[in-house]
Amino acid sequence: MAKIEIKTDALNYECDEAFKALRTNLQFCGDDKKVIVFTSCTPDEGKSTVVHYLAMSLANTGKHVLLIDADLRKSVMAGNYRIPETLKGLSHFLSGQAPLEDVLCNTDIDTLNVILAGPMPPNPSELLAGETFHKLLGAARETYDYILIDCPPLGSVIDAAIAAKYSDGAVIVVEAETISYRFVQEIKEQLEKGGCPILGVVLNKVDIRGQKYYYNYYNKYGKYGKKYGYGKYTKYYGDSETKKK
Ligand SMILES: Nc1ncnc2c1ncn2[C@@H]1O[C@H](COP(=O)(O)OP(=O)(O)OP(=O)(O)O)[C@@H](O)[C@H]1O
Ligand SMILES: [Mg+2]
């Protein structure tokens, strides 16, 4: 099995806290929520970033995590790792061009394995809908505590809804101040129609210097809010909270 080296920027205090909160909320969803799809309404809302840090955060607590880059059309996740040029990816495996052991990678975190997307195939949706992907997830369920699947935005292509059919739940990543409530609602309904429960929403790229979020943040974290309250922040809303909104 190839070993790939994770490249990361150190998280600031508030991001680190946000990922701990996201990790904890996910764990409270129950141990039957193993296979989790991450999608969004539009590109660039931060899915790959969120899923990457969440996978590391879960794995650092000793959970066995498999991170699958299922964005077969425009993968950026490979950029998060130092990888050998010959490494094969999910598209090779799903099209029968490589066995699982050639695409499954170890990382510098013992309990984190990764499958990168590989080159873009001509038929991404068909590959994800196929029995091979279903079987891969079935086998992974036996080995891992969490299988996190990074998908393309559902507002652009159907792939996330296809992957969600084989999953136990979905998390929608929403870029703050950019996406309308109605658009998120549509994506939520589309996922639910396929039978996939929504576990929650990650509100990403929140400018905590903006008054609205700054005061929420400050009230929640007391003195630390003021000291570390800069930059973009990631906040998780569990299902019960999103229903209230
Ligand atoms: N909380 C954040 N604060 C600041 N920048 C962020 C944050 N989250 C993500 N980004 C940046 O936004 C850009 C898009 O992020 P990312 O690639 O994770 O989005 P994505 O939703 O996976 O995009 P795509 O739909 O193309 O797959 C990247 O440059 C990333 O570094
Ligand atoms: Mg992405």
CSV table of C-alpha atoms and ligand atoms in Angstrom, one decimal:
chain,number,residue,atom,x,y,z
A,1,MET,CA,0.0,0.0,0.0
A,2,ALA,CA,1.4,3.4,-1.0
A,3,LYS,CA,2.1,5.9,1.8
A,4,ILE,CA,1.3,9.6,1.1
A,5,GLU,CA,2.4,12.5,3.2
A,6,ILE,CA,-0.2,15.0,4.4
A,7,LYS,CA,0.4,18.7,3.7
A,8,THR,CA,-1.5,20.9,6.0
A,9,ASP,CA,-1.5,24.4,7.3
A,10,ALA,CA,-1.7,24.6,11.1
A,11,LEU,CA,-5.2,25.7,12.1
A,12,ASN,CA,-5.8,28.8,14.2
A,13,TYR,CA,-7.5,28.5,17.5
A,14,GLU,CA,-11.1,29.0,16.4
A,15,CYS,CA,-10.8,26.7,13.4
A,16,ASP,CA,-9.3,24.0,15.6
A,17,GLU,CA,-12.2,24.4,18.0
A,18,ALA,CA,-14.7,24.3,15.1
A,19,PHE,CA,-13.3,21.0,13.8
A,20,LYS,CA,-13.4,19.5,17.3
A,21,ALA,CA,-17.1,20.6,17.6
A,22,LEU,CA,-17.8,19.1,14.1
A,23,ARG,CA,-16.1,15.9,15.1
A,24,THR,CA,-18.0,15.7,18.4
A,25,ASN,CA,-21.4,16.4,16.7
A,26,LEU,CA,-20.7,13.7,14.1
A,27,GLN,CA,-19.9,11.2,16.8
A,28,PHE,CA,-23.2,12.0,18.6
A,29,CYS,CA,-25.1,11.2,15.4
A,30,GLY,CA,-24.5,7.6,16.4
A,31,ASP,CA,-22.1,4.8,15.5
A,32,ASP,CA,-24.5,3.6,12.7
A,33,LYS,CA,-23.5,6.8,10.8
A,34,LYS,CA,-20.3,5.5,9.2
A,35,VAL,CA,-20.5,6.4,5.6
A,36,ILE,CA,-21.0,10.1,5.2
A,37,VAL,CA,-21.2,12.2,2.1
A,38,PHE,CA,-20.1,15.8,1.9
A,39,THR,CA,-21.6,18.1,-0.7
A,40,SER,CA,-22.6,21.7,-1.3
A,41,CYS,CA,-24.8,23.8,-3.5
A,42,THR,CA,-22.0,25.4,-5.6
A,43,PRO,CA,-18.3,24.9,-6.2
A,44,ASP,CA,-15.6,26.2,-3.9
A,45,GLU,CA,-17.7,26.4,-0.7
A,46,GLY,CA,-15.0,24.4,1.1
A,47,LYS,CA,-16.1,20.7,1.1
A,48,SER,CA,-12.6,19.3,0.4
A,49,THR,CA,-11.0,21.5,3.0
A,50,VAL,CA,-13.6,20.6,5.6
A,51,VAL,CA,-13.6,16.9,5.0
A,52,HIS,CA,-9.8,16.8,5.0
A,53,TYR,CA,-9.4,18.5,8.4
A,54,LEU,CA,-12.4,16.5,9.8
A,55,ALA,CA,-10.8,13.2,8.7
A,56,MET,CA,-7.5,14.2,10.4
A,57,SER,CA,-9.4,15.3,13.5
A,58,LEU,CA,-11.3,12.0,13.8
A,59,ALA,CA,-8.2,9.9,13.0
A,60,ASN,CA,-6.2,11.8,15.6
A,61,THR,CA,-8.6,10.5,18.3
A,62,GLY,CA,-7.8,6.9,17.2
A,63,LYS,CA,-10.8,6.4,15.0
A,64,HIS,CA,-10.1,4.4,11.8
A,65,VAL,CA,-11.0,6.8,8.9
A,66,LEU,CA,-11.1,6.3,5.2
A,67,LEU,CA,-11.3,9.5,3.2
A,68,ILE,CA,-12.5,9.0,-0.4
A,69,ASP,CA,-12.1,11.7,-2.9
A,70,ALA,CA,-15.2,11.1,-5.1
A,71,ASP,CA,-14.9,14.3,-7.0
A,72,LEU,CA,-13.9,12.5,-10.2
A,73,ARG,CA,-14.5,15.5,-12.3
A,74,LYS,CA,-12.3,18.1,-10.6
A,75,SER,CA,-10.2,16.7,-7.8
A,76,VAL,CA,-8.1,19.1,-5.8
A,77,MET,CA,-7.6,16.8,-2.9
A,78,ALA,CA,-4.4,15.3,-4.3
A,79,GLY,CA,-3.0,18.8,-3.7
A,80,ASN,CA,-3.3,18.1,0.1
A,81,TYR,CA,-0.7,15.3,-0.1
A,82,ARG,CA,2.8,14.6,-1.4
A,83,ILE,CA,2.1,11.6,-3.8
A,84,PRO,CA,4.1,9.4,-6.1
A,85,GLU,CA,3.3,10.2,-9.7
A,86,THR,CA,2.4,6.6,-10.5
A,87,LEU,CA,-0.3,6.4,-7.8
A,88,LYS,CA,-3.7,5.3,-9.0
A,89,GLY,CA,-7.1,6.5,-7.8
A,90,LEU,CA,-10.7,5.8,-7.5
A,91,SER,CA,-11.5,6.2,-11.2
A,92,HIS,CA,-8.9,3.4,-11.9
A,93,PHE,CA,-10.4,1.1,-9.3
A,94,LEU,CA,-14.1,1.7,-10.3
A,95,SER,CA,-13.3,1.1,-14.0
A,96,GLY,CA,-11.5,-2.1,-13.2
A,97,GLN,CA,-8.0,-0.8,-14.1
A,98,ALA,CA,-6.5,-1.2,-10.6
A,99,PRO,CA,-7.1,-3.4,-7.6
A,100,LEU,CA,-8.1,-1.8,-4.2
A,101,GLU,CA,-4.6,-2.3,-2.8
A,102,ASP,CA,-3.2,-0.1,-5.5
A,103,VAL,CA,-5.5,2.9,-4.8
A,104,LEU,CA,-5.7,2.6,-1.0
A,105,CYS,CA,-3.1,4.8,0.7
A,106,ASN,CA,-1.6,5.0,4.1
A,107,THR,CA,-0.9,8.5,5.5
A,108,ASP,CA,1.4,9.9,8.2
A,109,ILE,CA,-1.6,9.4,10.6
A,110,ASP,CA,-1.7,5.7,11.3
A,111,THR,CA,-5.5,5.4,11.4
A,112,LEU,CA,-6.2,7.6,8.3
A,113,ASN,CA,-6.3,6.0,4.9
A,114,VAL,CA,-7.1,7.8,1.7
A,115,ILE,CA,-8.3,7.0,-1.8
A,116,LEU,CA,-7.6,9.8,-4.2
A,117,ALA,CA,-9.8,10.5,-7.2
A,118,GLY,CA,-7.5,9.6,-10.1
A,119,PRO,CA,-7.8,11.0,-13.6
A,120,MET,CA,-11.2,12.2,-14.8
A,121,PRO,CA,-13.2,9.4,-16.4
A,122,PRO,CA,-15.7,10.0,-19.3
A,123,ASN,CA,-18.5,8.6,-17.1
A,124,PRO,CA,-18.1,9.7,-13.5
A,125,SER,CA,-21.8,9.3,-12.5
A,126,GLU,CA,-22.0,5.8,-14.0
A,127,LEU,CA,-18.9,4.7,-12.1
A,128,LEU,CA,-20.2,6.0,-8.8
A,129,ALA,CA,-23.6,4.4,-9.4
A,130,GLY,CA,-22.0,1.0,-10.2
A,131,GLU,CA,-21.9,-2.1,-8.0
A,132,THR,CA,-18.1,-1.8,-7.6
A,133,PHE,CA,-18.5,1.5,-5.6
A,134,HIS,CA,-21.3,-0.1,-3.5
A,135,LYS,CA,-19.1,-3.1,-2.7
A,136,LEU,CA,-16.1,-0.9,-1.9
A,137,LEU,CA,-18.2,0.9,0.8
A,138,GLY,CA,-19.6,-2.4,2.0
A,139,ALA,CA,-16.1,-3.8,2.6
A,140,ALA,CA,-14.9,-0.5,4.1
A,141,ARG,CA,-17.7,-0.6,6.7
A,142,GLU,CA,-16.0,-3.7,8.1
A,143,THR,CA,-12.7,-2.0,8.6
A,144,TYR,CA,-13.3,1.7,9.3
A,145,ASP,CA,-15.2,3.7,11.9
A,146,TYR,CA,-15.8,6.5,9.4
A,147,ILE,CA,-15.8,6.6,5.6
A,148,LEU,CA,-15.9,10.3,4.6
A,149,ILE,CA,-16.8,10.9,0.9
A,150,ASP,CA,-15.9,14.2,-0.7
A,151,CYS,CA,-18.3,14.8,-3.6
A,152,PRO,CA,-18.8,17.5,-6.2
A,153,PRO,CA,-21.5,20.2,-5.5
A,154,LEU,CA,-25.0,18.8,-6.0
A,155,GLY,CA,-26.2,22.1,-7.5
A,156,SER,CA,-23.8,21.4,-10.4
A,157,VAL,CA,-23.8,17.6,-10.9
A,158,ILE,CA,-25.8,14.6,-9.6
A,159,ASP,CA,-22.8,12.6,-8.3
A,160,ALA,CA,-23.3,13.4,-4.6
A,161,ALA,CA,-26.9,12.2,-4.7
A,162,ILE,CA,-25.7,8.9,-6.3
A,163,ALA,CA,-23.0,8.4,-3.6
A,164,ALA,CA,-25.6,9.4,-0.9
A,165,LYS,CA,-27.7,6.4,-1.9
A,166,TYR,CA,-25.0,4.2,-0.5
A,167,SER,CA,-24.4,6.4,2.6
A,168,ASP,CA,-25.7,6.7,6.1
A,169,GLY,CA,-26.0,10.5,6.0
A,170,ALA,CA,-24.9,13.7,4.3
A,171,VAL,CA,-23.4,16.9,5.5
A,172,ILE,CA,-24.0,20.0,3.4
A,173,VAL,CA,-21.2,22.6,3.5
A,174,VAL,CA,-22.5,26.1,3.0
A,175,GLU,CA,-20.4,29.2,2.3
A,176,ALA,CA,-21.7,31.9,4.6
A,177,GLU,CA,-23.3,35.0,3.1
A,178,THR,CA,-23.2,33.5,-0.4
A,179,ILE,CA,-25.9,30.8,-0.7
A,180,SER,CA,-29.6,31.4,-0.4
A,181,TYR,CA,-31.7,29.5,2.2
A,182,ARG,CA,-33.9,28.3,-0.7
A,183,PHE,CA,-30.9,26.8,-2.6
A,184,VAL,CA,-29.8,24.9,0.5
A,185,GLN,CA,-33.3,23.7,1.0
A,186,GLU,CA,-33.4,22.3,-2.6
A,187,ILE,CA,-30.2,20.4,-2.1
A,188,LYS,CA,-31.4,19.1,1.2
A,189,GLU,CA,-34.6,17.9,-0.4
A,190,GLN,CA,-32.8,16.3,-3.3
A,191,LEU,CA,-30.6,14.3,-0.9
A,192,GLU,CA,-33.6,13.3,1.3
A,193,LYS,CA,-35.6,12.1,-1.8
A,194,GLY,CA,-32.9,9.6,-2.4
A,195,GLY,CA,-33.4,8.3,1.2
A,196,CYS,CA,-30.2,9.9,2.7
A,197,PRO,CA,-30.7,11.6,6.1
A,198,ILE,CA,-29.1,15.1,6.5
A,199,LEU,CA,-26.8,15.0,9.5
A,200,GLY,CA,-26.2,18.7,9.5
A,201,VAL,CA,-24.8,21.7,7.8
A,202,VAL,CA,-21.3,23.2,8.1
A,203,LEU,CA,-21.4,27.0,7.7
A,204,ASN,CA,-18.0,27.7,6.2
A,205,LYS,CA,-16.0,30.8,5.5
A,206,VAL,CA,-17.8,32.9,8.1
A,207,ASP,CA,-16.1,36.2,8.6
A,208,ILE,CA,-16.1,36.4,12.3
A,209,ARG,CA,-15.0,40.1,12.2
A,210,GLY,CA,-18.5,40.8,10.9
A,211,GLN,CA,-20.6,41.9,13.8
A,212,LYS,CA,-23.3,39.2,13.6
A,213,TYR,CA,-20.9,36.2,13.9
A,214,TYR,CA,-18.3,38.0,16.0
A,215,TYR,CA,-20.7,38.6,18.9
A,216,ASN,CA,-22.0,35.0,18.8
A,217,TYR,CA,-18.5,33.7,18.8
A,218,TYR,CA,-17.4,36.0,21.6
A,219,ASN,CA,-20.3,35.2,23.8
A,220,LYS,CA,-19.7,31.5,23.2
A,221,TYR,CA,-16.0,31.4,23.9
A,222,GLY,CA,-15.6,34.2,26.4
A,223,LYS,CA,-12.2,35.8,26.6
A,224,TYR,CA,-10.7,33.6,23.9
A,225,GLY,CA,-13.1,34.9,21.3
A,226,LYS,CA,-11.5,38.3,21.5
A,227,LYS,CA,-8.0,37.1,21.5
A,228,TYR,CA,-8.3,34.7,18.5
A,229,GLY,CA,-11.3,36.2,16.8
A,230,TYR,CA,-9.8,36.8,13.3
A,231,GLY,CA,-10.0,35.1,10.0
A,232,LYS,CA,-12.6,32.8,8.5
A,233,TYR,CA,-14.4,30.4,10.8
A,234,THR,CA,-16.2,27.1,10.3
A,235,LYS,CA,-19.3,26.4,12.3
A,236,TYR,CA,-21.4,23.3,12.4
A,237,TYR,CA,-25.1,23.2,12.8
A,238,GLY,CA,-26.6,19.8,13.9
A,239,ASP,CA,-29.8,18.7,12.3
A,240,SER,CA,-32.0,19.9,15.2
A,241,GLU,CA,-30.5,23.4,14.8
A,242,THR,CA,-30.9,23.6,11.1
A,243,LYS,CA,-34.6,22.6,11.4
A,244,LYS,CA,-35.1,25.6,13.8
A,245,LYS,CA,-33.7,28.1,11.2
B,1,LIG,N1,-13.0,28.3,6.3
B,1,LIG,C1,-12.3,28.8,5.2
B,1,LIG,N2,-11.7,29.9,5.3
B,1,LIG,C2,-11.0,30.4,4.3
B,1,LIG,N3,-10.8,29.8,3.1
B,1,LIG,C3,-11.3,28.6,2.9
B,1,LIG,C4,-12.1,28.0,4.0
B,1,LIG,N4,-12.6,26.8,3.6
B,1,LIG,C5,-12.1,26.6,2.3
B,1,LIG,N5,-11.3,27.7,1.9
B,1,LIG,C6,-10.7,27.9,0.6
B,1,LIG,O1,-11.7,28.0,-0.4
B,1,LIG,C7,-11.2,27.4,-1.6
B,1,LIG,C8,-12.1,26.3,-2.0
B,1,LIG,O2,-12.1,25.3,-1.0
B,1,LIG,P1,-12.3,23.7,-1.4
B,1,LIG,O3,-11.5,23.3,-2.5
B,1,LIG,O4,-12.2,23.0,-0.1
B,1,LIG,O5,-13.8,23.8,-1.9
B,1,LIG,P2,-14.7,22.7,-2.5
B,1,LIG,O6,-16.1,23.0,-2.1
B,1,LIG,O7,-14.2,21.4,-2.3
B,1,LIG,O8,-14.6,23.1,-4.1
B,1,LIG,P3,-15.1,22.2,-5.3
B,1,LIG,O9,-16.6,22.4,-5.4
B,1,LIG,O10,-14.3,22.8,-6.5
B,1,LIG,O11,-14.7,20.8,-5.0
B,1,LIG,C9,-9.8,26.9,-1.3
B,1,LIG,O12,-8.9,27.8,-1.7
B,1,LIG,C10,-9.7,26.8,0.2
B,1,LIG,O13,-8.4,27.0,0.7
B,2,MG,MG,-13.7,19.8,-3.6
